[in-house]
PDB file of C-alpha atoms in Angstrom:
ATOM      1  CA  GLY Y   1     188.174  76.920 276.838  1.00 79.00           C
ATOM      2  CA  ASN Y   2     190.971  74.355 276.420  1.00 85.00           C
ATOM      3  CA  SER Y   3     192.788  73.189 279.423  1.00 90.00           C
ATOM      4  CA  VAL Y   4     194.931  70.387 280.748  1.00 94.00           C
ATOM      5  CA  THR Y   5     195.129  68.971 284.307  1.00 95.00           C
ATOM      6  CA  GLN Y   6     197.874  66.522 285.314  1.00 95.00           C
ATOM      7  CA  MET Y   7     198.528  64.938 288.654  1.00 90.00           C
ATOM      8  CA  GLU Y   8     200.733  66.831 291.054  1.00 88.00           C
ATOM      9  CA  GLY Y   9     204.083  65.558 291.979  1.00 86.00           C
ATOM     10  CA  PRO Y  10     206.534  64.760 293.021  1.00 93.00           C
ATOM     11  CA  VAL Y  11     206.157  61.104 292.319  1.00 96.00           C
ATOM     12  CA  THR Y  12     208.829  58.852 293.847  1.00 97.00           C
ATOM     13  CA  LEU Y  13     209.199  55.250 292.759  1.00 97.00           C
ATOM     14  CA  SER Y  14     211.669  52.391 293.043  1.00 97.00           C
ATOM     15  CA  GLU Y  15     213.379  51.081 289.956  1.00 97.00           C
ATOM     16  CA  GLU Y  16     211.258  48.580 288.013  1.00 97.00           C
ATOM     17  CA  ALA Y  17     208.015  49.914 289.513  1.00 97.00           C
ATOM     18  CA  PHE Y  18     204.934  50.697 287.377  1.00 98.00           C
ATOM     19  CA  LEU Y  19     204.372  54.331 286.513  1.00 97.00           C
ATOM     20  CA  THR Y  20     201.106  56.132 285.853  1.00 97.00           C
ATOM     21  CA  ILE Y  21     200.884  59.944 285.489  1.00 97.00           C
ATOM     22  CA  ASN Y  22     197.314  61.104 285.053  1.00 97.00           C
ATOM     23  CA  CYS Y  23     196.350  63.728 282.516  1.00 97.00           C
ATOM     24  CA  THR Y  24     192.846  64.902 281.672  1.00 97.00           C
ATOM     25  CA  TYR Y  25     191.813  67.641 279.360  1.00 95.00           C
ATOM     26  CA  THR Y  26     188.960  69.917 278.461  1.00 93.00           C
ATOM     27  CA  ALA Y  27     188.660  70.882 274.782  1.00 89.00           C
ATOM     28  CA  THR Y  28     186.294  71.628 272.020  1.00 82.00           C
ATOM     29  CA  GLY Y  29     186.646  69.529 268.927  1.00 80.00           C
ATOM     30  CA  TYR Y  30     189.335  66.915 268.475  1.00 82.00           C
ATOM     31  CA  PRO Y  31     192.629  68.115 269.875  1.00 89.00           C
ATOM     32  CA  SER Y  32     195.989  66.391 269.474  1.00 92.00           C
ATOM     33  CA  LEU Y  33     197.590  65.319 272.791  1.00 95.00           C
ATOM     34  CA  PHE Y  34     201.242  65.179 273.755  1.00 96.00           C
ATOM     35  CA  TRP Y  35     203.559  64.184 276.479  1.00 97.00           C
ATOM     36  CA  TYR Y  36     206.876  66.016 276.813  1.00 97.00           C
ATOM     37  CA  VAL Y  37     209.771  65.125 279.048  1.00 97.00           C
ATOM     38  CA  GLN Y  38     212.326  67.411 280.669  1.00 96.00           C
ATOM     39  CA  TYR Y  39     215.522  65.776 281.882  1.00 95.00           C
ATOM     40  CA  PRO Y  40     217.530  67.689 284.499  1.00 91.00           C
ATOM     41  CA  GLY Y  41     219.261  70.721 282.974  1.00 88.00           C
ATOM     42  CA  GLU Y  42     217.680  70.227 279.598  1.00 90.00           C
ATOM     43  CA  GLY Y  43     214.836  71.610 277.489  1.00 92.00           C
ATOM     44  CA  LEU Y  44     211.715  69.779 276.831  1.00 94.00           C
ATOM     45  CA  GLN Y  45     211.570  66.875 274.375  1.00 95.00           C
ATOM     46  CA  LEU Y  46     208.528  65.337 272.765  1.00 95.00           C
ATOM     47  CA  LEU Y  47     207.997  61.917 274.268  1.00 97.00           C
ATOM     48  CA  LEU Y  48     204.863  60.747 272.423  1.00 97.00           C
ATOM     49  CA  LYS Y  49     201.723  62.021 270.878  1.00 95.00           C
ATOM     50  CA  ALA Y  50     198.254  60.990 269.676  1.00 95.00           C
ATOM     51  CA  THR Y  51     196.245  62.782 267.182  1.00 91.00           C
ATOM     52  CA  LYS Y  52     192.831  61.108 267.380  1.00 90.00           C
ATOM     53  CA  ALA Y  53     190.625  59.179 269.706  1.00 92.00           C
ATOM     54  CA  ASP Y  54     191.811  55.680 270.644  1.00 94.00           C
ATOM     55  CA  ASP Y  55     195.340  56.323 269.266  1.00 95.00           C
ATOM     56  CA  LYS Y  56     198.084  55.029 271.357  1.00 97.00           C
ATOM     57  CA  GLY Y  57     201.336  56.969 271.437  1.00 97.00           C
ATOM     58  CA  SER Y  58     204.453  55.061 272.513  1.00 97.00           C
ATOM     59  CA  ASN Y  59     208.221  55.706 272.852  1.00 97.00           C
ATOM     60  CA  LYS Y  60     211.086  54.502 275.110  1.00 96.00           C
ATOM     61  CA  GLY Y  61     208.706  52.080 276.820  1.00 97.00           C
ATOM     62  CA  PHE Y  62     206.166  54.809 277.696  1.00 98.00           C
ATOM     63  CA  GLU Y  63     202.635  54.564 276.412  1.00 98.00           C
ATOM     64  CA  ALA Y  64     199.512  56.833 276.454  1.00 98.00           C
ATOM     65  CA  THR Y  65     196.079  56.203 274.936  1.00 98.00           C
ATOM     66  CA  TYR Y  66     193.815  59.050 273.808  1.00 96.00           C
ATOM     67  CA  ARG Y  67     190.590  58.354 275.569  1.00 96.00           C
ATOM     68  CA  LYS Y  68     187.814  60.691 274.342  1.00 93.00           C
ATOM     69  CA  GLU Y  69     185.143  59.110 276.540  1.00 93.00           C
ATOM     70  CA  THR Y  70     187.055  59.963 279.731  1.00 95.00           C
ATOM     71  CA  THR Y  71     188.950  62.991 278.140  1.00 95.00           C
ATOM     72  CA  SER Y  72     192.233  61.485 279.406  1.00 97.00           C
ATOM     73  CA  PHE Y  73     195.745  60.744 278.114  1.00 97.00           C
ATOM     74  CA  HIS Y  74     197.477  59.025 281.059  1.00 98.00           C
ATOM     75  CA  LEU Y  75     201.184  58.206 280.752  1.00 98.00           C
ATOM     76  CA  GLU Y  76     202.279  54.726 281.712  1.00 98.00           C
ATOM     77  CA  LYS Y  77     205.417  52.673 281.849  1.00 98.00           C
ATOM     78  CA  GLY Y  78     205.689  49.108 282.993  1.00 97.00           C
ATOM     79  CA  SER Y  79     209.142  49.198 284.625  1.00 96.00           C
ATOM     80  CA  VAL Y  80     210.799  52.631 285.298  1.00 97.00           C
ATOM     81  CA  GLN Y  81     214.552  53.094 285.439  1.00 97.00           C
ATOM     82  CA  VAL Y  82     216.617  55.671 287.307  1.00 97.00           C
ATOM     83  CA  SER Y  83     217.248  57.394 283.992  1.00 97.00           C
ATOM     84  CA  ASP Y  84     213.499  58.113 283.760  1.00 97.00           C
ATOM     85  CA  SER Y  85     213.811  60.692 286.505  1.00 97.00           C
ATOM     86  CA  ALA Y  86     212.590  63.883 284.924  1.00 97.00           C
ATOM     87  CA  VAL Y  87     209.655  66.297 284.720  1.00 96.00           C
ATOM     88  CA  TYR Y  88     206.782  65.102 282.499  1.00 97.00           C
ATOM     89  CA  PHE Y  89     204.373  67.598 280.823  1.00 96.00           C
ATOM     90  CA  CYS Y  90     201.014  66.791 279.270  1.00 97.00           C
ATOM     91  CA  ALA Y  91     199.915  69.155 276.485  1.00 95.00           C
ATOM     92  CA  LEU Y  92     196.977  69.629 274.215  1.00 93.00           C
ATOM     93  CA  GLY Y  93     197.092  71.015 270.764  1.00 89.00           C
ATOM     94  CA  GLY Y  94     194.215  73.360 270.329  1.00 77.00           C
ATOM     95  CA  TYR Y  95     192.963  76.764 269.491  1.00 69.00           C
ATOM     96  CA  ALA Y  96     193.324  79.796 271.768  1.00 64.00           C
ATOM     97  CA  GLY Y  97     191.357  82.531 270.063  1.00 63.00           C
ATOM     98  CA  ASN Y  98     192.098  82.168 266.373  1.00 60.00           C
ATOM     99  CA  ASN Y  99     195.549  80.705 266.920  1.00 68.00           C
ATOM    100  CA  ARG Y 100     196.715  77.134 267.070  1.00 73.00           C
ATOM    101  CA  LYS Y 101     198.778  76.603 270.268  1.00 82.00           C
ATOM    102  CA  LEU Y 102     199.905  74.037 272.753  1.00 90.00           C
ATOM    103  CA  ILE Y 103     198.151  74.289 276.138  1.00 90.00           C
ATOM    104  CA  TRP Y 104     200.347  72.894 278.911  1.00 93.00           C
ATOM    105  CA  GLY Y 105     199.769  71.074 282.171  1.00 94.00           C
ATOM    106  CA  LEU Y 106     201.820  72.118 285.135  1.00 93.00           C
ATOM    107  CA  GLY Y 107     204.236  69.160 284.974  1.00 94.00           C
ATOM    108  CA  THR Y 108     204.878  66.157 287.188  1.00 95.00           C
ATOM    109  CA  SER Y 109     208.230  65.532 288.704  1.00 95.00           C
ATOM    110  CA  LEU Y 110     209.271  61.867 288.830  1.00 97.00           C
ATOM    111  CA  ALA Y 111     212.164  60.615 290.868  1.00 97.00           C
ATOM    112  CA  VAL Y 112     213.166  56.958 290.516  1.00 97.00           C
ATOM    113  CA  ASN Y 113     215.404  55.418 293.178  1.00 96.00           C
ATOM    114  CA  PRO Y 114     217.723  52.511 292.648  1.00 94.00           C
TER     115      PRO Y 114
ATOM    116  CA  ASP X   1     224.420  70.185 266.262  1.00 59.00           C
ATOM    117  CA  ALA X   2     221.397  71.278 268.109  1.00 69.00           C
ATOM    118  CA  ASP X   3     218.415  72.395 266.030  1.00 93.00           C
ATOM    119  CA  VAL X   4     217.371  75.096 268.512  1.00 96.00           C
ATOM    120  CA  THR X   5     220.106  77.033 270.291  1.00 96.00           C
ATOM    121  CA  GLN X   6     219.860  79.621 272.984  1.00 97.00           C
ATOM    122  CA  THR X   7     222.448  82.100 274.251  1.00 97.00           C
ATOM    123  CA  PRO X   8     223.525  82.616 276.916  1.00 97.00           C
ATOM    124  CA  ARG X   9     222.825  79.383 278.840  1.00 96.00           C
ATOM    125  CA  ASN X  10     223.248  81.138 282.151  1.00 97.00           C
ATOM    126  CA  ARG X  11     223.179  84.713 283.095  1.00 97.00           C
ATOM    127  CA  ILE X  12     223.280  86.680 286.351  1.00 97.00           C
ATOM    128  CA  THR X  13     222.367  90.293 286.133  1.00 96.00           C
ATOM    129  CA  LYS X  14     221.399  93.170 288.377  1.00 97.00           C
ATOM    130  CA  THR X  15     218.085  94.874 288.878  1.00 97.00           C
ATOM    131  CA  GLY X  16     217.461  97.583 286.347  1.00 97.00           C
ATOM    132  CA  LYS X  17     219.875  96.220 283.683  1.00 97.00           C
ATOM    133  CA  ARG X  18     218.740  95.488 280.101  1.00 96.00           C
ATOM    134  CA  ILE X  19     219.358  91.970 278.992  1.00 97.00           C
ATOM    135  CA  MET X  20     218.723  90.079 275.746  1.00 97.00           C
ATOM    136  CA  LEU X  21     218.269  86.419 275.346  1.00 98.00           C
ATOM    137  CA  GLU X  22     218.827  85.019 271.856  1.00 98.00           C
ATOM    138  CA  CYS X  23     217.455  82.064 270.075  1.00 98.00           C
ATOM    139  CA  SER X  24     218.400  80.576 266.703  1.00 97.00           C
ATOM    140  CA  GLN X  25     217.026  77.540 264.845  1.00 97.00           C
ATOM    141  CA  THR X  26     218.053  75.504 261.890  1.00 96.00           C
ATOM    142  CA  LYS X  27     214.805  73.447 261.614  1.00 94.00           C
ATOM    143  CA  GLY X  28     213.342  75.794 258.988  1.00 93.00           C
ATOM    144  CA  HIS X  29     210.294  76.336 261.098  1.00 94.00           C
ATOM    145  CA  ASP X  30     208.220  79.501 260.680  1.00 93.00           C
ATOM    146  CA  ARG X  31     206.862  79.752 264.201  1.00 94.00           C
ATOM    147  CA  MET X  32     208.886  80.621 267.275  1.00 96.00           C
ATOM    148  CA  TYR X  33     207.936  81.014 270.927  1.00 96.00           C
ATOM    149  CA  TRP X  34     209.444  82.247 274.226  1.00 98.00           C
ATOM    150  CA  TYR X  35     208.357  80.652 277.523  1.00 97.00           C
ATOM    151  CA  ARG X  36     209.396  81.004 281.055  1.00 97.00           C
ATOM    152  CA  GLN X  37     209.407  78.124 283.547  1.00 95.00           C
ATOM    153  CA  ASP X  38     209.051  78.609 287.296  1.00 92.00           C
ATOM    154  CA  PRO X  39     208.703  75.894 289.890  1.00 83.00           C
ATOM    155  CA  GLY X  40     205.109  74.897 290.380  1.00 80.00           C
ATOM    156  CA  LEU X  41     203.889  77.111 287.544  1.00 83.00           C
ATOM    157  CA  GLY X  42     204.736  75.021 284.556  1.00 87.00           C
ATOM    158  CA  LEU X  43     205.411  76.774 281.297  1.00 92.00           C
ATOM    159  CA  ARG X  44     203.988  80.166 280.610  1.00 94.00           C
ATOM    160  CA  LEU X  45     204.020  81.763 277.168  1.00 94.00           C
ATOM    161  CA  ILE X  46     205.595  85.152 276.935  1.00 96.00           C
ATOM    162  CA  TYR X  47     205.499  85.951 273.171  1.00 96.00           C
ATOM    163  CA  TYR X  48     205.174  84.009 270.018  1.00 95.00           C
ATOM    164  CA  SER X  49     205.738  84.770 266.394  1.00 95.00           C
ATOM    165  CA  PHE X  50     204.076  83.040 263.450  1.00 91.00           C
ATOM    166  CA  ASP X  51     206.377  84.665 260.927  1.00 91.00           C
ATOM    167  CA  VAL X  52     208.832  87.545 260.721  1.00 92.00           C
ATOM    168  CA  LYS X  53     206.074  90.164 260.563  1.00 92.00           C
ATOM    169  CA  ASP X  54     203.709  88.512 262.982  1.00 93.00           C
ATOM    170  CA  ILE X  55     204.483  88.977 266.729  1.00 95.00           C
ATOM    171  CA  ASN X  56     201.951  88.277 269.444  1.00 93.00           C
ATOM    172  CA  LYS X  57     201.801  88.663 273.179  1.00 94.00           C
ATOM    173  CA  GLY X  58     201.308  85.578 275.313  1.00 92.00           C
ATOM    174  CA  GLU X  59     200.065  85.214 278.915  1.00 90.00           C
ATOM    175  CA  ILE X  60     202.819  87.158 280.608  1.00 94.00           C
ATOM    176  CA  SER X  61     204.311  89.729 278.275  1.00 95.00           C
ATOM    177  CA  ASP X  62     204.554  92.635 280.695  1.00 95.00           C
ATOM    178  CA  GLY X  63     208.192  93.634 281.214  1.00 95.00           C
ATOM    179  CA  TYR X  64     209.414  91.772 278.097  1.00 97.00           C
ATOM    180  CA  SER X  65     209.813  92.595 274.386  1.00 97.00           C
ATOM    181  CA  VAL X  66     210.838  90.520 271.412  1.00 97.00           C
ATOM    182  CA  SER X  67     212.330  90.929 268.013  1.00 97.00           C
ATOM    183  CA  ARG X  68     212.147  88.473 265.146  1.00 97.00           C
ATOM    184  CA  GLN X  69     215.232  89.397 263.137  1.00 93.00           C
ATOM    185  CA  ALA X  70     214.835  86.652 260.611  1.00 95.00           C
ATOM    186  CA  GLN X  71     212.910  83.472 260.241  1.00 95.00           C
ATOM    187  CA  ALA X  72     215.675  81.631 262.126  1.00 96.00           C
ATOM    188  CA  LYS X  73     216.207  84.240 264.963  1.00 97.00           C
ATOM    189  CA  PHE X  74     213.960  85.354 267.803  1.00 98.00           C
ATOM    190  CA  SER X  75     215.256  87.345 270.679  1.00 98.00           C
ATOM    191  CA  LEU X  76     213.724  88.201 274.056  1.00 98.00           C
ATOM    192  CA  SER X  77     214.576  91.412 275.855  1.00 98.00           C
ATOM    193  CA  LEU X  78     214.101  92.479 279.450  1.00 96.00           C
ATOM    194  CA  GLU X  79     214.213  96.215 279.360  1.00 92.00           C
ATOM    195  CA  SER X  80     214.772  96.764 282.974  1.00 96.00           C
ATOM    196  CA  ALA X  81     215.175  93.438 284.854  1.00 96.00           C
ATOM    197  CA  ILE X  82     213.603  92.810 288.165  1.00 96.00           C
ATOM    198  CA  PRO X  83     214.196  89.988 290.687  1.00 96.00           C
ATOM    199  CA  ASN X  84     210.869  88.242 289.903  1.00 95.00           C
ATOM    200  CA  GLN X  85     211.976  87.693 286.373  1.00 97.00           C
ATOM    201  CA  THR X  86     214.502  85.155 287.724  1.00 97.00           C
ATOM    202  CA  ALA X  87     213.457  81.986 285.937  1.00 97.00           C
ATOM    203  CA  LEU X  88     214.354  79.400 283.320  1.00 97.00           C
ATOM    204  CA  TYR X  89     213.563  80.742 279.759  1.00 98.00           C
ATOM    205  CA  PHE X  90     212.920  78.480 276.782  1.00 97.00           C
ATOM    206  CA  CYS X  91     212.702  79.143 273.122  1.00 97.00           C
ATOM    207  CA  ALA X  92     210.662  76.793 271.019  1.00 96.00           C
ATOM    208  CA  THR X  93     209.786  76.409 267.256  1.00 95.00           C
ATOM    209  CA  SER X  94     207.092  74.734 265.253  1.00 93.00           C
ATOM    210  CA  ASP X  95     206.073  74.293 261.654  1.00 90.00           C
ATOM    211  CA  SER X  96     202.727  75.742 260.638  1.00 84.00           C
ATOM    212  CA  ARG X  97     202.490  72.992 257.983  1.00 83.00           C
ATOM    213  CA  GLY X  98     202.717  70.266 260.579  1.00 75.00           C
ATOM    214  CA  THR X  99     200.899  69.366 263.734  1.00 76.00           C
ATOM    215  CA  TYR X 100     201.093  71.247 266.975  1.00 80.00           C
ATOM    216  CA  GLU X 101     204.324  69.880 268.338  1.00 88.00           C
ATOM    217  CA  GLN X 102     206.984  72.299 269.374  1.00 93.00           C
ATOM    218  CA  TYR X 103     210.814  71.832 269.584  1.00 94.00           C
ATOM    219  CA  PHE X 104     212.678  73.347 272.426  1.00 95.00           C
ATOM    220  CA  GLY X 105     216.024  74.862 272.981  1.00 96.00           C
ATOM    221  CA  PRO X 106     218.097  73.937 276.046  1.00 95.00           C
ATOM    222  CA  GLY X 107     217.052  76.992 278.056  1.00 96.00           C
ATOM    223  CA  THR X 108     218.603  80.042 279.645  1.00 97.00           C
ATOM    224  CA  ARG X 109     218.796  80.216 283.385  1.00 96.00           C
ATOM    225  CA  LEU X 110     218.484  83.910 284.301  1.00 97.00           C
ATOM    226  CA  THR X 111     219.042  85.253 287.770  1.00 97.00           C
ATOM    227  CA  VAL X 112     218.247  88.899 288.593  1.00 97.00           C
ATOM    228  CA  THR X 113     219.814  90.149 291.913  1.00 96.00           C
TER     229      THR X 113
END
């Protein structure tokens, strides 16, 4: 079946460091892939998405490339800020039974120190 | 104004009490979802509804029930709350005509003592 595995946190970085949060998936067919972000005390927000192989999603300085050959969708940012401290969720849009759903990773907590 | 709203935002209740969490949306989406979030467990789907007459159980529906009163309203009930239902609860919506992305409310923090 469909599943998503993302790296465990917490991840702690200093401001301006490079960020990578790994996400790999198992799926049949050609799923859509998403990164969501949850800031403290808030609901989840869509950060970026990619709908087909080799697509690159980008937003707010974050990027992720849909790699079908490695079944990955790693999130990267070149220079993190304190305001990026949040929980990041990788998700796959696929079928569970006959229904289209999002399948979620467990989330990775990121703390950025000044 | 927020597109997906949840009430209440915080609630403390006692074991055995009935409690209802409400969700409203102005996005015009036909699909609505209830999730719970627990530390280390990510998001788990409780119930989902693809339209007013279509309600489905998710991964962890035991102890919960839902009602889709209108396309824009989806409520979650705990008939007899227990302490292990202490969690953060999220409502989400999506459009069946679009892609898979879901849009979330701000969450309800529920504590059962």
